GROMACS .gro file of C-alpha atoms in nm:
model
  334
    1UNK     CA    1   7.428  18.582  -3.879
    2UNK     CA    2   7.150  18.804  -3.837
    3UNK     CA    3   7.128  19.069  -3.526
    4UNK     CA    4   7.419  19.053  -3.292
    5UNK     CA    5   7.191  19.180  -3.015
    6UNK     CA    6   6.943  18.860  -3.083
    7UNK     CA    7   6.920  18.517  -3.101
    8UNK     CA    8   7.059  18.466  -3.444
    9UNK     CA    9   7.390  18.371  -3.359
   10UNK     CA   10   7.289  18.139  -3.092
   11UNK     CA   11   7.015  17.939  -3.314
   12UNK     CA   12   7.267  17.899  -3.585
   13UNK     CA   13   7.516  17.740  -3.340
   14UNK     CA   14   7.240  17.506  -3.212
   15UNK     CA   15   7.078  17.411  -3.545
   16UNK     CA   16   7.436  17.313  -3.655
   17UNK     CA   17   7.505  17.129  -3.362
   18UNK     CA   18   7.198  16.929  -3.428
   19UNK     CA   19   7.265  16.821  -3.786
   20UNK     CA   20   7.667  16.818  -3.764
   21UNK     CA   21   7.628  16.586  -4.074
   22UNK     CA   22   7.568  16.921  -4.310
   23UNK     CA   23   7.882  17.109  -4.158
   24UNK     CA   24   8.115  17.029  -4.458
   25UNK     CA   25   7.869  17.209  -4.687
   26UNK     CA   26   7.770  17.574  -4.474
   27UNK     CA   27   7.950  17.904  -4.383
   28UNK     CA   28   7.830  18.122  -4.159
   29UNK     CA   29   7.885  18.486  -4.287
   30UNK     CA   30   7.847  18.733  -4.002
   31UNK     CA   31   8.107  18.878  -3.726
   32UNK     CA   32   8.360  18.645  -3.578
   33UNK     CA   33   8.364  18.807  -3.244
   34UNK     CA   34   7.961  18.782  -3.217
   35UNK     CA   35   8.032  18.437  -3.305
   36UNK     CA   36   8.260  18.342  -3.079
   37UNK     CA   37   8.061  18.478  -2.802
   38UNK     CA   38   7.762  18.308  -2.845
   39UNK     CA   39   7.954  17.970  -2.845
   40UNK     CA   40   8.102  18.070  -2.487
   41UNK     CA   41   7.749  18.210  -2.408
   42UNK     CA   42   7.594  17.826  -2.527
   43UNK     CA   43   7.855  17.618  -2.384
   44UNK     CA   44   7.743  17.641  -2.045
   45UNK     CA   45   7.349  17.655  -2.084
   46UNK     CA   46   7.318  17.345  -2.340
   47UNK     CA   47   7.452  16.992  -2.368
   48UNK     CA   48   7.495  17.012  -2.746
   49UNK     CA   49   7.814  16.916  -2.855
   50UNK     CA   50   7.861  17.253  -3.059
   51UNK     CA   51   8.074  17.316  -3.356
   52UNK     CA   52   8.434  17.460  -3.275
   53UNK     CA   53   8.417  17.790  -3.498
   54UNK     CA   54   8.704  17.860  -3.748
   55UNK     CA   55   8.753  18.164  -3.908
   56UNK     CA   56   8.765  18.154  -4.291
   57UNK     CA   57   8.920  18.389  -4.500
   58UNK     CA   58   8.907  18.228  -4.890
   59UNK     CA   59   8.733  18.449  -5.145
   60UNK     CA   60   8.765  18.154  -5.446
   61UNK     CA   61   8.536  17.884  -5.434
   62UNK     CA   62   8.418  17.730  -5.160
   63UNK     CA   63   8.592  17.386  -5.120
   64UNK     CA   64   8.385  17.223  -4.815
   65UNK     CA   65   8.485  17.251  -4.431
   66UNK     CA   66   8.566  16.962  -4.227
   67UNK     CA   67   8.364  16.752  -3.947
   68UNK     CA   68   8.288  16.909  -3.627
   69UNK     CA   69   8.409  17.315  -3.732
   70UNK     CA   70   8.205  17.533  -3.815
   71UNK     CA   71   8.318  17.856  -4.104
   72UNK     CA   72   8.291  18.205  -4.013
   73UNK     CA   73   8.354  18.466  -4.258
   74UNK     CA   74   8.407  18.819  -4.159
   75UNK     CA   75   8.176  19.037  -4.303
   76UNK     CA   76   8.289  19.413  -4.281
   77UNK     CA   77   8.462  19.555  -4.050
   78UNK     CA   78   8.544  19.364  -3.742
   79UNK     CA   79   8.292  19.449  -3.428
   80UNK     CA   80   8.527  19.632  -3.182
   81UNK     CA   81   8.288  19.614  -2.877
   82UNK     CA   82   8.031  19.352  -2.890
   83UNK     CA   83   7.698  19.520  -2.916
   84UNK     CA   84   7.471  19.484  -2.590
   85UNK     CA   85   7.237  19.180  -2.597
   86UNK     CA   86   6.843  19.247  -2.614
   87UNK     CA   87   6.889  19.607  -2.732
   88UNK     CA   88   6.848  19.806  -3.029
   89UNK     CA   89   7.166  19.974  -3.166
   90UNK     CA   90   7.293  20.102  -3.485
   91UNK     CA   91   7.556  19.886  -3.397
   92UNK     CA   92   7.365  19.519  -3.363
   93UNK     CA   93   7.214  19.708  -3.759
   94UNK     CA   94   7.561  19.771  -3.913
   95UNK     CA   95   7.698  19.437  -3.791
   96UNK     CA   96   7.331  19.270  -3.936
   97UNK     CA   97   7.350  19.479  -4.278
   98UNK     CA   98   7.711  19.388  -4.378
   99UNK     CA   99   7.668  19.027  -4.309
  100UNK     CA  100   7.353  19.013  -4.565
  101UNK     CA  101   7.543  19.219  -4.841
  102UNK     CA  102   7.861  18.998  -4.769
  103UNK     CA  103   7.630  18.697  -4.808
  104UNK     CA  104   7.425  18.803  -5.101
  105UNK     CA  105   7.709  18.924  -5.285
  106UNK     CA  106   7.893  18.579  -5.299
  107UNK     CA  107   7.614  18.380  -5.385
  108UNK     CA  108   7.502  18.635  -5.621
  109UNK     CA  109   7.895  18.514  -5.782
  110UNK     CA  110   7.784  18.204  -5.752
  111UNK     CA  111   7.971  18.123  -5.503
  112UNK     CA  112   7.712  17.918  -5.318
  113UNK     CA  113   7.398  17.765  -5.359
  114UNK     CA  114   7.203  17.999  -5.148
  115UNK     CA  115   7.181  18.171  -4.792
  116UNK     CA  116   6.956  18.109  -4.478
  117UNK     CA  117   6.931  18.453  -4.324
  118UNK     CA  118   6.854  18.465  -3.930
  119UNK     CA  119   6.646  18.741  -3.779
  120UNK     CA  120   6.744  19.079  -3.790
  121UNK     CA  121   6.543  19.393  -3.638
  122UNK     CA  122   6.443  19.700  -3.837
  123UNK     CA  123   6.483  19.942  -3.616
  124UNK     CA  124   6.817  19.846  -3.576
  125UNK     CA  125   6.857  19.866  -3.952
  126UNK     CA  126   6.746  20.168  -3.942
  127UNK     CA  127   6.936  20.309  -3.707
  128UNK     CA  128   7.252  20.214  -3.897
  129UNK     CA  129   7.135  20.386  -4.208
  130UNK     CA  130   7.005  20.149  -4.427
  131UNK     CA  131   6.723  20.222  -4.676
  132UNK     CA  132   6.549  19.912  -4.653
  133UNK     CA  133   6.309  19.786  -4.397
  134UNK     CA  134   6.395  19.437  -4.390
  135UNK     CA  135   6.605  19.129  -4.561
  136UNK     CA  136   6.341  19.121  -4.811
  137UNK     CA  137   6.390  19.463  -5.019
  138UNK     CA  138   6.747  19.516  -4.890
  139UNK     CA  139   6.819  19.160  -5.122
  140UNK     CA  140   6.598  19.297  -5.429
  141UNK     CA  141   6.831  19.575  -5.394
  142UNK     CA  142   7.161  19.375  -5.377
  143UNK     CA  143   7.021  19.252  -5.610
  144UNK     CA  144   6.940  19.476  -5.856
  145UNK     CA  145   7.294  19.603  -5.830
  146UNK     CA  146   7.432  19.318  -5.912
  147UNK     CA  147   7.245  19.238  -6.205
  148UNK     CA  148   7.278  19.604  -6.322
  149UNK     CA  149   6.928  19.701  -6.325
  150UNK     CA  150   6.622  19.867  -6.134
  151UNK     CA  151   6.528  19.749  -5.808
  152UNK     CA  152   6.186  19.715  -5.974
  153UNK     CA  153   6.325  19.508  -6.270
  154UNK     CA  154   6.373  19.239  -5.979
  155UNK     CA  155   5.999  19.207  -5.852
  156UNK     CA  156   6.014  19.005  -5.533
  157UNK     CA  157   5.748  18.841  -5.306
  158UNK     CA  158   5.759  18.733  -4.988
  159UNK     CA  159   5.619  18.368  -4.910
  160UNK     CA  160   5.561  18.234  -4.585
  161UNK     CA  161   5.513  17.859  -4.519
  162UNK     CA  162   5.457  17.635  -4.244
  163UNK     CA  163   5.373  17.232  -4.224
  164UNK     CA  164   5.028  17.239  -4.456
  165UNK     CA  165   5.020  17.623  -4.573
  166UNK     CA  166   5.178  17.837  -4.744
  167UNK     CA  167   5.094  18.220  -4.845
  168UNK     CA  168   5.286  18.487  -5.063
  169UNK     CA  169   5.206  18.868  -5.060
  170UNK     CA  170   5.103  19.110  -5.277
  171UNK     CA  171   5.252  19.388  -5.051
  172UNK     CA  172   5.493  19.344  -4.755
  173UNK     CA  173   5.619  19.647  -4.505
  174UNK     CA  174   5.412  19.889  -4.531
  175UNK     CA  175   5.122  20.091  -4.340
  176UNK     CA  176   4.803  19.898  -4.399
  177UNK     CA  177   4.665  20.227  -4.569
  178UNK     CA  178   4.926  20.205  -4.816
  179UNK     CA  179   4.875  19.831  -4.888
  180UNK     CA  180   4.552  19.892  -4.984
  181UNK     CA  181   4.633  20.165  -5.234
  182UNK     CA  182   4.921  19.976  -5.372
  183UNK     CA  183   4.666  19.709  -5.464
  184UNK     CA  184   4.662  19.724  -5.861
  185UNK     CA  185   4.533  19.479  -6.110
  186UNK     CA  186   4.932  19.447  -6.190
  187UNK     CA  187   5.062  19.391  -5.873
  188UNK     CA  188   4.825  19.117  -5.811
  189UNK     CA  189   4.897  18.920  -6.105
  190UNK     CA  190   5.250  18.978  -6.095
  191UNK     CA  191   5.247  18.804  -5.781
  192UNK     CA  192   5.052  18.544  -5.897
  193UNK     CA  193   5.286  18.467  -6.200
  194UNK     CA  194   5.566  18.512  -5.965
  195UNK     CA  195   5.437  18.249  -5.721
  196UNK     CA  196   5.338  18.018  -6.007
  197UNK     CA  197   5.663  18.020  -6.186
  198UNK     CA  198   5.862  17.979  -5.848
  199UNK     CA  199   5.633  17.715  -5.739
  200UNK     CA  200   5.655  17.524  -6.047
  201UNK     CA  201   6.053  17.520  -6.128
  202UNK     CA  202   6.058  17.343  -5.806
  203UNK     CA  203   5.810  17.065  -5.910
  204UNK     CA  204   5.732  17.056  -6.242
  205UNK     CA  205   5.370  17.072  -6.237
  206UNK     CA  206   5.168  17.394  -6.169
  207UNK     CA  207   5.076  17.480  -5.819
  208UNK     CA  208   4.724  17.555  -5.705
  209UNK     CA  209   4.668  17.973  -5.614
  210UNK     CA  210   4.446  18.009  -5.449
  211UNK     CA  211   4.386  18.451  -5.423
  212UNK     CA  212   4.267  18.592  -5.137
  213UNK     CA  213   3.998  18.895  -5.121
  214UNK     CA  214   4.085  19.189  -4.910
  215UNK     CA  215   3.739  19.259  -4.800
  216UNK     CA  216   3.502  19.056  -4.564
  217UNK     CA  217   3.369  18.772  -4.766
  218UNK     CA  218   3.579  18.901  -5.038
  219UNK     CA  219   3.314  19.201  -5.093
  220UNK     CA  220   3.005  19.031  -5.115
  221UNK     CA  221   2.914  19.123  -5.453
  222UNK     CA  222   3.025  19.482  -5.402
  223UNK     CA  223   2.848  19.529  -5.085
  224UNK     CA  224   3.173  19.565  -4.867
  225UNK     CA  225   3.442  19.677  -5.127
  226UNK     CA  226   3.471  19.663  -5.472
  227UNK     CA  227   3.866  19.554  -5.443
  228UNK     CA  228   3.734  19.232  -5.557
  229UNK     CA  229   3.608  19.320  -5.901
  230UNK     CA  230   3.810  19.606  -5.973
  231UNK     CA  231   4.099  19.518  -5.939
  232UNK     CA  232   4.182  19.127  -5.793
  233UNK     CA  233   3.924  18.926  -6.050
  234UNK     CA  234   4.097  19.091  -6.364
  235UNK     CA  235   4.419  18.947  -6.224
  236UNK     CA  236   4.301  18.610  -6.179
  237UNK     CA  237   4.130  18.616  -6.544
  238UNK     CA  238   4.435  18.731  -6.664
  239UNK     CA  239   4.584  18.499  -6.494
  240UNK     CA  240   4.379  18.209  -6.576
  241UNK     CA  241   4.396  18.290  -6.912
  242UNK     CA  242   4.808  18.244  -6.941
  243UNK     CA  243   4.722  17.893  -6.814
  244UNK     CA  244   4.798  17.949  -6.464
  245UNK     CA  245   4.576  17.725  -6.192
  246UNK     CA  246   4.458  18.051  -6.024
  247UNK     CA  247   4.073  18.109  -5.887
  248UNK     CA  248   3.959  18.396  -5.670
  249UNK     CA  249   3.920  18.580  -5.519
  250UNK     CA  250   3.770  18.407  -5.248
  251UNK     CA  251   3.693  18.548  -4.870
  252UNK     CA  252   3.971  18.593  -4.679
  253UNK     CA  253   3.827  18.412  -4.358
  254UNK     CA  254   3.814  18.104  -4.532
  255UNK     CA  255   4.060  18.085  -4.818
  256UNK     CA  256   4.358  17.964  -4.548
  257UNK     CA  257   4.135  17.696  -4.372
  258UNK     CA  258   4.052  17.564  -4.751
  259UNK     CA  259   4.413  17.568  -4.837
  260UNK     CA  260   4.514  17.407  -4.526
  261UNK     CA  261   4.242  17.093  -4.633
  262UNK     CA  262   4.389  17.024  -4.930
  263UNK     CA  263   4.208  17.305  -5.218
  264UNK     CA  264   4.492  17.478  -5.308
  265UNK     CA  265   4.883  17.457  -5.261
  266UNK     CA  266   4.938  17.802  -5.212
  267UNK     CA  267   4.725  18.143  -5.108
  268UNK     CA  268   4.806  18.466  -5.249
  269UNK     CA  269   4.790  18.672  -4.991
  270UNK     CA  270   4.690  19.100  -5.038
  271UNK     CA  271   4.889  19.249  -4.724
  272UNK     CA  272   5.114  19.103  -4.471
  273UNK     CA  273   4.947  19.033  -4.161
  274UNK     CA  274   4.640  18.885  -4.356
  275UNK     CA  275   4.866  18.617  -4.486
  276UNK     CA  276   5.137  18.591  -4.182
  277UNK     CA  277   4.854  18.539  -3.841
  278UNK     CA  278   4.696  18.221  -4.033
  279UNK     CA  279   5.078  18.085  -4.066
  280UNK     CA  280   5.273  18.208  -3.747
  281UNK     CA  281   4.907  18.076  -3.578
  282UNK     CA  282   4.957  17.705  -3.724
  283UNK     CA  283   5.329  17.673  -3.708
  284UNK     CA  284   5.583  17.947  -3.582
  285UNK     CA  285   5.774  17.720  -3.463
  286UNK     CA  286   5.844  17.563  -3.799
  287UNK     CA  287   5.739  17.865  -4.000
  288UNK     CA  288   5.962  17.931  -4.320
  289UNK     CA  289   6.034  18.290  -4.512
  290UNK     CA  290   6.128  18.259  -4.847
  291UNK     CA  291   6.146  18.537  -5.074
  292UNK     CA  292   6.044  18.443  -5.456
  293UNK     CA  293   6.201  18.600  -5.768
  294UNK     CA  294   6.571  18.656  -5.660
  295UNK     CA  295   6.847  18.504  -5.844
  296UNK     CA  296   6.924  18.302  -5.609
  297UNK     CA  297   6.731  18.075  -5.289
  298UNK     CA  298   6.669  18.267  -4.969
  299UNK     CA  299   6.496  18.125  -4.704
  300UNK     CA  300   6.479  18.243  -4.288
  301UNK     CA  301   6.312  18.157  -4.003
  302UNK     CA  302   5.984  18.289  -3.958
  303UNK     CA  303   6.000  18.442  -3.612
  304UNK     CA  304   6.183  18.780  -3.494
  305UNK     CA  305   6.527  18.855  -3.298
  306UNK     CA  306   6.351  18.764  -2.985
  307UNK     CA  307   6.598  18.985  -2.776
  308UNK     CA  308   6.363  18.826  -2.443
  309UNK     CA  309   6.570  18.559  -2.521
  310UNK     CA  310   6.885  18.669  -2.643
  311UNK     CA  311   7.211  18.500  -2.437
  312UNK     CA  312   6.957  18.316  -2.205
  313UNK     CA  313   7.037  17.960  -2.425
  314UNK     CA  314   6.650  17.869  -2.455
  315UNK     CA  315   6.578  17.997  -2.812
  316UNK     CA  316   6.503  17.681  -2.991
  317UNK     CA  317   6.638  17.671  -3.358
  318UNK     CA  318   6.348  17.451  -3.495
  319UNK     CA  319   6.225  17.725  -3.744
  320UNK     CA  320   6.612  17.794  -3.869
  321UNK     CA  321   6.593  17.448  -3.908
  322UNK     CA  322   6.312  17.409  -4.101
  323UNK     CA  323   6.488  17.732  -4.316
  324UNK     CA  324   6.786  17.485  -4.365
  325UNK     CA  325   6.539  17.193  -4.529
  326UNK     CA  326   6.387  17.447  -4.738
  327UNK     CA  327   6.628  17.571  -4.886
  328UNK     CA  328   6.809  17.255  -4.924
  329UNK     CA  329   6.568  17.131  -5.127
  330UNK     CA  330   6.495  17.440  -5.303
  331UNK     CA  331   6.789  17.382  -5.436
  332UNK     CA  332   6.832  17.028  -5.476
  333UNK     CA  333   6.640  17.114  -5.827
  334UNK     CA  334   6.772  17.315  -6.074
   0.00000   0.00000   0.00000
């Protein structure tokens, strides 16, 4: 369901409205209350024909829904007062948090194929206690549980895609200082195994990496960083020499614009922002988030809760959308 406060609720409504066709085969695990509202909310500022919204309260497996209705499953505790929109509360956080355990935990069962997860805020995760920053390491963590294990026994990476480029991470949410000291000749190449054995289940053949530098023209020899031969060129050797397609690292300005013309099918990425402005820039509005190495498919939108536009009706769900195709055929393969 995502953030209560945002525009999670609201995009899920209109994205199933648009493809009524895939109804039969998706829940929506959340609050039913949040739910409801937003349909009341939508109903007089669209002219979708939206999904009528029936609660669902099975815990076996999950025997399809019916044409035109739309599954909600109550995820914790019942909201007693509907959070306000556009605002940060540990409300709108708790509400957020126990819809992605609820979520995680029954596909985790194998109870479904996967989960699309709409936006959530941190601060409002925060503010409800949770120990995670985002979806991403709150799911290794579910995780982890589940599995019985260490959180990092379950190394996940965050990949961002949009029409002609994608990008996965070395290191997600954190300070950029810290990013740069987490950058280790392991990290990198787990992420590049990670990204080329998630790539490849999904199409057979190995994908492309491209790796990214960290420094201006990836260091120019040395001359602006030695990143690049300490630490990110053993990687790709390493790499390279498991048979993965790698090469890099190459300079950051113009690894992304190669990618996007064909050289590689996917750029790892060293810190967040280097690898999310060149995506958000060419497609936000059909960006994809999909985090590599759970058990499991997870895909979201690649935009935020929006709260400007929270209850107004105008959030377009073209990026929840694009969330739904991704994962669909993420998991159309086994």
């Amino acid at each position: 369901m995502g953030d209560p406060a945002g525009i999670g609720p609201e995009i899920i409504l209109s994205a199933t409205a648009r493809h009524p066709e895939r109804l039969p085969d998706v829940l929506v695990v959340g609050d039913w209350a949040v739910m409801q509202a937003a349909r009341e909310r939508l109903v007089s500022q669209t002219d979708l024909f939206l999904p009528v919204l029936q609660e669902w309260v099975g815990e076996g497996g999950w025997d399809g829904g019916e044409n035109g209705v739309l599954r909600v499953v109550q995820a914790g505790s019942p909201a007693t007062d509907l959070p306000p929109m556009g605002r940060i509360s540990a409300g709108a956080g708790q509400l957020a948090a126990d819809a992605i355990a609820a979520a995680a935990r029954r596909v985790l069962s194998g109870w479904g194929r996967g989960m699309i997860t709409a936006p959530i805020h941190k601060e409002a995760l925060a503010a409800a206690g949770i120990d995670h920053p985002g979806h991403t390491e709150y799911l290794q963590a579910l995780a982890a549980d589940h599995l019985g294990c260490r959180i990092d026994q379950v190394p996940v990476r965050m990949m961002l895609s949009c029409p002609g480029l994608r990008t996965v991470l070395v290191s997600i949410h954190v300070a950029l200082q810290k990013a740069i000291d987490l950058l280790t000749t392991d990290r990198v190449l787990e992420t590049i195994r990670i990204t080329d054995r998630c790539l490849r289940v999904r199409g057979g053949e190995r994908p492309r990496i491209g790796v990214s530098g960290l420094n201006p023209h990836a260091g120019e020899g040395g001359l602006f960083g030695t990143e690049e031969l300490r630490v990110i060129l053993p990687a790709v050797d390493a790499a390279r020499a498991e048979g993965i397609d790698v090469s890099g690292p190459h300079p950051p300005d113009t690894v992304f614009m190669r990618a996007r013309q064909g050289a590689f099918d996917v750029v790892v990425a060293m810190y967040h922002d280097q690898g999310l402005i060149p995506v958000k820039l060419l497609g936000l509005e059909h960006g994809v988030n999909t985090t590599l190495g759970l058990p499991f498919v997870r895909t979201s939108p690649d935009h935020g809760t929006a709260f400007d536009l929270a209850g107004t009706g105008r959030a377009d769900p073209s990026s929840l959308v694009a969330a739904w195709d991704a994962a669909l055929d993420m998991t159309a393969h086994p």
